[in-house]
Amino acid sequence: DQEVVGDLRVKWMDYFKMLEMVKDICFPRSVKPSSYDPAVRPTVVTFSDGNKDSFGAVLYLLWTLIGGEREARLVTAKAKLAPLLNQGEVVKNELAGATFAVRLKSWMLQHSSLTLGDYQPFVDSQIVQHMVRREDYDLNTYAGLRVKEIAKKSDVTAWLHISSKDNFVADILTKGTSPENIKEGSDWQTGPNWLVKDPSEWPVTEVKLTK
């Protein structure tokens, strides 16, 4: 029954203010823009991330509009706390996030009535990209099973590396953010602004594999 005071009170008040802001968040009912070009199939795009405590992935559909412009729409996302045995294992959780990404993509293909185009996955871990792309990589059982699943459900050459700062939509899953940053019109709902540009302008890091 004691009154909460000091820093703990401030943290609780910030938390309640955040909950109050959640009610103002809304999402478009349709993942399909009204002016989409029916002759062009939307690209399935995922971003994934992992840190010492958690991992996750987010999926967008990248549409081409009648006028030639592009527009991305958020479809779904999934995040999970790392198992106790994997806490502190950043690479394992980055790989788990990439595995979540292909599972979201497979789920989308199975359950959507939309006719979908290519699949474009992004990661901010060069190690994970190396694992996915190299068949001769020396992998333990944990990594090997997940890399095998990724290879089965995607074209491993399609996995592109971007810097952490360009992967901020996936960071929201593993680090959290305020409701202000996920409201309608936010980058969370529409994807990074560079995504709607020509692929030649994407901030992709060229990673050369070495033996």
Coordinates of C-alpha atoms in Angstrom, one line a residue:
D1 CA 0.0 0.0 0.0
Q2 CA 3.0 2.3 0.0
E3 CA 3.1 5.1 -2.5
V4 CA 5.4 4.6 -5.5
V5 CA 8.0 7.4 -5.6
G6 CA 11.2 8.5 -7.2
D7 CA 12.5 7.0 -10.5
L8 CA 10.2 4.0 -10.3
R9 CA 7.2 6.3 -10.3
V10 CA 8.5 8.1 -13.3
K11 CA 9.0 4.8 -15.2
W12 CA 5.4 3.7 -14.3
M13 CA 3.9 7.0 -15.4
D14 CA 5.8 6.9 -18.7
Y15 CA 4.5 3.3 -19.2
F16 CA 0.9 4.4 -18.6
K17 CA 1.3 7.4 -21.0
M18 CA 2.5 4.9 -23.6
L19 CA -0.5 2.7 -23.1
E20 CA -2.8 5.7 -23.5
M21 CA -1.2 6.5 -26.9
V22 CA -1.7 2.9 -28.2
K23 CA -5.4 3.5 -28.6
D24 CA -4.6 6.1 -31.3
I25 CA -2.7 3.6 -33.5
C26 CA -4.6 2.4 -36.6
F27 CA -3.7 0.3 -39.6
P28 CA -5.1 0.2 -43.1
R29 CA -7.6 -2.6 -43.5
S30 CA -6.2 -3.5 -46.9
V31 CA -2.6 -4.5 -47.7
K32 CA -3.3 -3.5 -51.3
P33 CA -3.1 0.1 -52.5
S34 CA -6.1 1.4 -54.4
S35 CA -4.0 2.4 -57.4
Y36 CA -1.9 -0.7 -57.7
D37 CA -0.9 -1.9 -61.2
P38 CA -2.7 -5.3 -61.6
A39 CA -0.2 -6.3 -64.3
V40 CA 2.7 -6.3 -61.8
R41 CA 2.9 -8.8 -59.0
P42 CA 3.9 -7.4 -55.6
T43 CA 7.3 -8.3 -54.2
V44 CA 7.4 -10.0 -50.8
V45 CA 10.0 -8.2 -48.6
T46 CA 11.2 -9.2 -45.2
F47 CA 13.6 -7.6 -42.6
S48 CA 14.9 -9.6 -39.7
D49 CA 17.0 -9.0 -36.7
G50 CA 18.3 -10.6 -33.5
N51 CA 20.2 -9.4 -30.4
K52 CA 21.3 -11.0 -27.2
D53 CA 17.8 -11.2 -25.8
S54 CA 15.3 -11.6 -28.7
F55 CA 14.8 -12.0 -32.5
G56 CA 12.1 -11.3 -35.0
A57 CA 11.1 -10.5 -38.6
V58 CA 8.6 -8.2 -40.4
L59 CA 7.0 -8.7 -43.8
Y60 CA 5.9 -6.1 -46.4
L61 CA 4.4 -6.2 -49.8
L62 CA 6.0 -3.9 -52.3
W63 CA 3.5 -2.8 -54.9
T64 CA 4.0 -1.0 -58.2
L65 CA 1.3 1.6 -58.8
I66 CA -0.4 2.6 -62.1
G67 CA 1.9 5.6 -62.4
G68 CA 5.0 3.6 -62.0
E69 CA 5.7 4.6 -58.4
R70 CA 6.1 2.0 -55.6
E71 CA 4.3 1.7 -52.3
A72 CA 5.0 -0.8 -49.5
R73 CA 2.4 -2.1 -47.0
L74 CA 3.0 -3.8 -43.7
V75 CA 1.5 -7.3 -43.6
T76 CA 2.7 -9.1 -40.5
A77 CA 5.5 -9.3 -38.0
K78 CA 6.7 -11.8 -35.4
A79 CA 9.1 -11.4 -32.5
K80 CA 10.1 -13.7 -29.7
L81 CA 12.3 -13.7 -26.6
A82 CA 15.4 -15.8 -27.1
P83 CA 15.4 -19.2 -25.3
L84 CA 17.3 -19.1 -22.0
L85 CA 20.1 -21.2 -23.6
N86 CA 20.5 -18.8 -26.4
Q87 CA 20.4 -15.5 -24.5
G88 CA 23.6 -13.6 -25.2
E89 CA 24.1 -15.6 -28.4
V90 CA 23.7 -12.7 -31.0
V91 CA 24.6 -14.7 -34.1
K92 CA 22.2 -17.6 -33.1
N93 CA 19.4 -15.1 -32.6
E94 CA 20.2 -13.3 -35.9
L95 CA 19.9 -16.6 -37.6
A96 CA 16.7 -17.4 -35.8
G97 CA 15.3 -14.0 -37.0
A98 CA 16.2 -14.9 -40.6
T99 CA 14.4 -18.3 -40.2
F100 CA 11.4 -16.4 -38.9
A101 CA 11.5 -14.3 -42.1
V102 CA 11.3 -17.3 -44.5
R103 CA 8.5 -18.8 -42.3
L104 CA 6.5 -15.5 -42.6
K105 CA 7.1 -15.6 -46.3
S106 CA 5.9 -19.2 -46.6
W107 CA 2.9 -18.5 -44.4
M108 CA 2.0 -15.6 -46.7
L109 CA 2.2 -17.8 -49.8
Q110 CA 0.0 -20.5 -48.2
H111 CA -2.7 -18.3 -46.7
S112 CA -3.0 -15.3 -49.1
S113 CA -5.3 -15.2 -52.1
L114 CA -3.0 -12.6 -53.7
T115 CA -0.8 -13.5 -56.6
L116 CA 2.7 -12.7 -55.3
G117 CA 6.0 -12.0 -57.1
D118 CA 9.6 -12.4 -56.1
Y119 CA 10.8 -12.7 -52.5
Q120 CA 13.4 -10.2 -51.2
P121 CA 14.9 -10.8 -47.8
F122 CA 17.2 -8.3 -46.0
V123 CA 19.6 -8.9 -43.0
D124 CA 22.0 -6.7 -41.2
S125 CA 24.3 -9.6 -40.2
Q126 CA 27.1 -10.4 -42.6
I127 CA 27.7 -13.7 -40.7
V128 CA 24.2 -14.8 -41.3
Q129 CA 24.4 -13.9 -45.0
H130 CA 27.6 -16.0 -45.2
M131 CA 25.9 -18.9 -43.5
V132 CA 22.9 -18.8 -45.9
R133 CA 24.9 -18.4 -49.1
R134 CA 27.8 -20.9 -48.5
E135 CA 27.0 -24.5 -48.7
D136 CA 30.4 -25.5 -47.4
Y137 CA 30.1 -23.4 -44.2
D138 CA 31.2 -25.4 -41.1
L139 CA 27.9 -25.3 -39.2
N140 CA 26.8 -26.9 -35.9
T141 CA 23.4 -28.7 -35.7
Y142 CA 21.5 -25.6 -34.5
A143 CA 22.7 -23.4 -37.4
G144 CA 22.7 -26.2 -39.9
L145 CA 19.0 -27.0 -39.5
R146 CA 18.0 -23.4 -39.8
V147 CA 20.3 -22.7 -42.8
K148 CA 18.8 -25.8 -44.5
E149 CA 15.3 -24.5 -43.9
I150 CA 16.2 -21.1 -45.2
A151 CA 17.7 -22.7 -48.4
K152 CA 14.6 -24.8 -48.9
K153 CA 12.2 -21.8 -48.6
S154 CA 14.1 -19.1 -50.4
D155 CA 16.7 -18.4 -53.1
V156 CA 19.9 -18.0 -51.0
T157 CA 21.4 -15.6 -53.5
A158 CA 18.5 -13.2 -53.0
W159 CA 19.6 -12.5 -49.4
L160 CA 21.0 -8.9 -49.2
H161 CA 22.9 -7.3 -46.5
I162 CA 22.1 -3.8 -45.2
S163 CA 23.6 -1.8 -42.3
S164 CA 21.9 -1.8 -38.9
K165 CA 20.7 1.8 -39.4
D166 CA 18.8 0.8 -42.5
N167 CA 17.3 -2.2 -40.8
F168 CA 15.5 -0.1 -38.1
V169 CA 12.1 -1.6 -38.8
A170 CA 13.4 -4.9 -37.6
D171 CA 15.1 -3.3 -34.7
I172 CA 11.6 -2.2 -33.5
L173 CA 10.9 -5.9 -32.9
T174 CA 14.0 -6.6 -30.8
K175 CA 14.5 -3.3 -29.1
G176 CA 11.0 -1.8 -28.9
T177 CA 9.8 1.7 -29.6
S178 CA 7.2 4.2 -28.6
P179 CA 3.6 4.2 -30.1
E180 CA 4.5 7.4 -31.9
N181 CA 6.9 5.5 -34.2
I182 CA 4.4 2.8 -35.3
K183 CA 1.3 4.9 -36.0
E184 CA -0.3 5.3 -39.4
G185 CA 2.1 6.7 -42.0
S186 CA 5.2 5.7 -40.0
D187 CA 8.1 3.9 -41.5
W188 CA 7.0 0.8 -39.5
Q189 CA 3.8 0.7 -41.5
T190 CA 5.1 1.8 -44.9
G191 CA 8.7 0.4 -44.8
P192 CA 11.9 2.3 -45.0
N193 CA 11.7 5.2 -47.5
W194 CA 14.5 3.8 -49.6
L195 CA 12.5 0.6 -50.2
V196 CA 10.2 2.3 -52.8
K197 CA 13.2 3.5 -54.8
D198 CA 14.8 1.6 -57.7
P199 CA 16.8 -1.5 -56.4
S200 CA 19.9 0.1 -57.8
E201 CA 19.5 2.8 -55.1
W202 CA 19.0 0.4 -52.2
P203 CA 21.7 0.8 -49.5
V204 CA 22.9 -2.8 -50.0
T205 CA 26.4 -3.7 -48.7
E206 CA 28.3 -5.8 -51.1
V207 CA 29.7 -8.8 -49.3
K208 CA 32.2 -11.0 -51.0
L209 CA 32.5 -14.6 -49.7
T210 CA 36.0 -16.0 -49.1
K211 CA 37.0 -19.6 -48.5

